PDB file of C-alpha atoms in Angstrom:
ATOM      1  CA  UNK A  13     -60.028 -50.260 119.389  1.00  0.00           C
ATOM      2  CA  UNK A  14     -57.737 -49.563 116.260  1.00  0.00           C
ATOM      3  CA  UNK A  15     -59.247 -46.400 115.939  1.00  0.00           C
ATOM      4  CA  UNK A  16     -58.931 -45.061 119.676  1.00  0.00           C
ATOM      5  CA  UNK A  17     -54.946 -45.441 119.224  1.00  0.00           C
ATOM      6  CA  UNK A  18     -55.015 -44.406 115.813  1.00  0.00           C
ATOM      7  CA  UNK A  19     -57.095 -41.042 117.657  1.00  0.00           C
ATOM      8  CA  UNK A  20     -54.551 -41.298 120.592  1.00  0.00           C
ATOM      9  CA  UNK A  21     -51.309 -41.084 118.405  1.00  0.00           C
ATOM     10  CA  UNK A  22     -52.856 -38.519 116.035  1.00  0.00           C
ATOM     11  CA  UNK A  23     -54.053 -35.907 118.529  1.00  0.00           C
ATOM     12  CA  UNK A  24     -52.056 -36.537 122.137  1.00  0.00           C
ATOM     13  CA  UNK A  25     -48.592 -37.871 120.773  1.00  0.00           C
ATOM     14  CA  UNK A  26     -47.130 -34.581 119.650  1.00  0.00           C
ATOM     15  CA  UNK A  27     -47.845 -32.855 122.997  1.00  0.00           C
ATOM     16  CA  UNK A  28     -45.212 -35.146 124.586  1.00  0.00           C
ATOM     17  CA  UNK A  29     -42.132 -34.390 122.025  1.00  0.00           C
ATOM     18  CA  UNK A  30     -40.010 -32.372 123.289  1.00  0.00           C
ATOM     19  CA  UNK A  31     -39.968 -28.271 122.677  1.00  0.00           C
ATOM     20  CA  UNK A  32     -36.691 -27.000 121.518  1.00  0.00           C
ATOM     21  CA  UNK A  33     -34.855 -24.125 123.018  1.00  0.00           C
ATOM     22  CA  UNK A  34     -33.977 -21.156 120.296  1.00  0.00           C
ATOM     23  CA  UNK A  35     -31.583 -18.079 120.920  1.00  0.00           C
ATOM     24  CA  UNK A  36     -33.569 -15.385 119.174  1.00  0.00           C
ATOM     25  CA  UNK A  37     -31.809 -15.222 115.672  1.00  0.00           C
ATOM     26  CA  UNK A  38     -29.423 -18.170 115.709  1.00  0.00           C
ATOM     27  CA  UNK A  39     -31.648 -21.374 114.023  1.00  0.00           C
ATOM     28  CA  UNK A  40     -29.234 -23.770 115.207  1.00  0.00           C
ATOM     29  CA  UNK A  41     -29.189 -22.740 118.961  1.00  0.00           C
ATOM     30  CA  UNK A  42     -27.518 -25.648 121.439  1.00  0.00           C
ATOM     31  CA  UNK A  43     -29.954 -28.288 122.894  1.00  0.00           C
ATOM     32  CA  UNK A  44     -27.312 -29.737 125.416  1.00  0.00           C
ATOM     33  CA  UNK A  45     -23.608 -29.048 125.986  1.00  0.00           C
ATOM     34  CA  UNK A  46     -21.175 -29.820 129.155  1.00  0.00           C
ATOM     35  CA  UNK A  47     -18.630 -27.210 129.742  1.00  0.00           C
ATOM     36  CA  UNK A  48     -15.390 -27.997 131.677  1.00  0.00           C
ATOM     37  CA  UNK A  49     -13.408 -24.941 133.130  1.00  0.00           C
ATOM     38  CA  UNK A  50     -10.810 -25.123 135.723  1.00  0.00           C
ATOM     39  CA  UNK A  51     -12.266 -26.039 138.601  1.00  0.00           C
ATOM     40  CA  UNK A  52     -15.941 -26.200 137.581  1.00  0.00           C
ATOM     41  CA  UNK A  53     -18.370 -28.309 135.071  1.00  0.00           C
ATOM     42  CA  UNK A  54     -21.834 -26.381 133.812  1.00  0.00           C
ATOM     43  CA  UNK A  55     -23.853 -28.327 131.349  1.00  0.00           C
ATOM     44  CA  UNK A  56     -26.264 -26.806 129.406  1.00  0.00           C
ATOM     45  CA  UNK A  57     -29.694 -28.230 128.589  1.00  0.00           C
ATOM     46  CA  UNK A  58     -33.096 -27.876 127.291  1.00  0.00           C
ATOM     47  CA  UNK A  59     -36.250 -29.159 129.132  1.00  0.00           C
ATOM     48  CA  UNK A  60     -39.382 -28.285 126.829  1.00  0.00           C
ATOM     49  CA  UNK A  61     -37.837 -25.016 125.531  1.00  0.00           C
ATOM     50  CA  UNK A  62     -36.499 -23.938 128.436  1.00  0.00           C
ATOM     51  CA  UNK A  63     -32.682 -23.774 128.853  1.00  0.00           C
ATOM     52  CA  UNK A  64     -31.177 -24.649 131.911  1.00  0.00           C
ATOM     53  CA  UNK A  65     -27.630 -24.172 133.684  1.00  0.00           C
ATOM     54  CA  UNK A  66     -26.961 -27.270 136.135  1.00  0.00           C
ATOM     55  CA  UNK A  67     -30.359 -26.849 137.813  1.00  0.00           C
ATOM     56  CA  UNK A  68     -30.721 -22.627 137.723  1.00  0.00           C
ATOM     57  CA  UNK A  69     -33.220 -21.800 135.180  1.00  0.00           C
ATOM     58  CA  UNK A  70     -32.011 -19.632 132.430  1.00  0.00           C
ATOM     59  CA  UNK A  71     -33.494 -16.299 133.021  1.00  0.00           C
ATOM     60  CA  UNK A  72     -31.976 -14.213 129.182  1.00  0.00           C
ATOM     61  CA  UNK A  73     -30.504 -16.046 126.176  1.00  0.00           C
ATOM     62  CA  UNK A  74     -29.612 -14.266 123.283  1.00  0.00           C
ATOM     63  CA  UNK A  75     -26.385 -13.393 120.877  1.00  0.00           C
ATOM     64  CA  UNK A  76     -24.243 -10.452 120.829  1.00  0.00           C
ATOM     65  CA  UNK A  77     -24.199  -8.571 118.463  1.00  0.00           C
ATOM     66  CA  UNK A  78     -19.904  -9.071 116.572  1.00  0.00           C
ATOM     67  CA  UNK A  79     -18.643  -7.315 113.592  1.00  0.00           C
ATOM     68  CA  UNK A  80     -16.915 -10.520 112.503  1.00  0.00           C
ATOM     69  CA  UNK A  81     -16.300 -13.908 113.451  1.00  0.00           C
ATOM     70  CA  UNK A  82     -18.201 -16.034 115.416  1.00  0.00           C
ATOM     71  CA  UNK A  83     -21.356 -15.159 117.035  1.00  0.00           C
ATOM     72  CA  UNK A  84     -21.509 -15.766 120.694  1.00  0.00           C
ATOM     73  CA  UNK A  85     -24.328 -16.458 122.952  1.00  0.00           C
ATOM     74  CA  UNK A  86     -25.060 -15.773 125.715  1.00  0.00           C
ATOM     75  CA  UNK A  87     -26.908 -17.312 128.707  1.00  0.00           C
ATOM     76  CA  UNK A  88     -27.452 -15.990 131.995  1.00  0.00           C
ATOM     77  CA  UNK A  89     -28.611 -16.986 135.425  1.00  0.00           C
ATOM     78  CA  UNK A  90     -29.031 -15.772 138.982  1.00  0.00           C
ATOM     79  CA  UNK A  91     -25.344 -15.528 139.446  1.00  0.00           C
ATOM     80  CA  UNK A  92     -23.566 -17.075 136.702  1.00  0.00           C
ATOM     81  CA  UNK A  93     -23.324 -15.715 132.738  1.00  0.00           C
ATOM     82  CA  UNK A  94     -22.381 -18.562 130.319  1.00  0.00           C
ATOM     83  CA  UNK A  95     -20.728 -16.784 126.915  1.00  0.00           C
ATOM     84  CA  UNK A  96     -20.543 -19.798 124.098  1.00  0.00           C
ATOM     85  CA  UNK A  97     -18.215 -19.200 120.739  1.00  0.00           C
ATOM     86  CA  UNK A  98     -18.895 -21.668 118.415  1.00  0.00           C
ATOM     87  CA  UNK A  99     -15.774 -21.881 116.045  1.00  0.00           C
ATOM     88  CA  UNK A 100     -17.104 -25.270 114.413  1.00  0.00           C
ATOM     89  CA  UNK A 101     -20.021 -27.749 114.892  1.00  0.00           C
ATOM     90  CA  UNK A 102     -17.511 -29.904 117.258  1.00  0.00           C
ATOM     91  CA  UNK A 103     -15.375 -26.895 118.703  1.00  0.00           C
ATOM     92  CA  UNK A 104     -17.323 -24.371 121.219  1.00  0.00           C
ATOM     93  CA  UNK A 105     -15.322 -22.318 123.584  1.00  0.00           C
ATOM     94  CA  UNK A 106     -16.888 -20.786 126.893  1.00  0.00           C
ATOM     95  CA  UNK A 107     -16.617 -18.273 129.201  1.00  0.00           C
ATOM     96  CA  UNK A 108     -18.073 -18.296 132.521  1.00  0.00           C
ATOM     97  CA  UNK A 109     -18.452 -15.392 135.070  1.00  0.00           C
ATOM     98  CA  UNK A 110     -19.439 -16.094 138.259  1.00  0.00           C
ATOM     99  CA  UNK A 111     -18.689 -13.654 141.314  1.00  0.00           C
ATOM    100  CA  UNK A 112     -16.643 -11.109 139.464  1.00  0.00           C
ATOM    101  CA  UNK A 113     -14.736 -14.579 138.432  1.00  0.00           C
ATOM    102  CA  UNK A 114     -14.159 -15.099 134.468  1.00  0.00           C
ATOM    103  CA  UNK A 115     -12.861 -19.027 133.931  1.00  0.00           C
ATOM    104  CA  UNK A 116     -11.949 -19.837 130.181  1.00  0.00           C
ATOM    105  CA  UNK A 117     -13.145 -23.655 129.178  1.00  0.00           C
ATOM    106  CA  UNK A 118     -14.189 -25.893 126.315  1.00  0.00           C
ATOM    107  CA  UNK A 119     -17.552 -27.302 126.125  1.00  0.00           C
ATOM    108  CA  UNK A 120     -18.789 -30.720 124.059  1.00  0.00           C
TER     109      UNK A 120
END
């Protein structure tokens, strides 16, 4: 019996971990963040490396390209485009655009 979990944990276990979600050429890419703008909230998560937006499936993540500073990225959705700038591990400012709309916020 030993040996049927020992087989169990071996070959089945690391299916179930979790897959994380990469930006294509940042190795530290965001697993989960909540933005807060004016009059909105948009969190930011990965479910098994796939990034999402509230519930909208994220549809193009990558970085743009800067000459200096920090390198933003960029995630976009069926109607909404969520631009990250991560100053420091604990400060990350946003920019959302949503109907023509750009809203300035902070995200954790």
């Amino acid at each position: 019996m030993k040996l049927f979990y020992l087989i169990f944990l071996v070959f089945l276990m690391p299916s179930a971990w979790a897959k994380p979600c990469v930006v294509f050429g940042i190795s530290d890419s965001p697993q989960k963040l909540t933005c807060v703008f004016k009059t909105i909230q948009i969190r930011l998560s990965c479910q098994q490396g796939t990034y999402f937006l509230n519930q909208g499936r994220v549809s193009s993540a990558y970085h743009m390209e800067v000459e200096s500073g920090p390198v933003p990225l960029v995630f976009k959705t069926t109607g909404l485009e969520l631009i990250l700038y991560l100053q420091s591990k604990v400060e990350v400012l946003a920019e959302l655009e949503q109907e023509g709309r750009v809203l300035k916020g902070e995200c954790r």
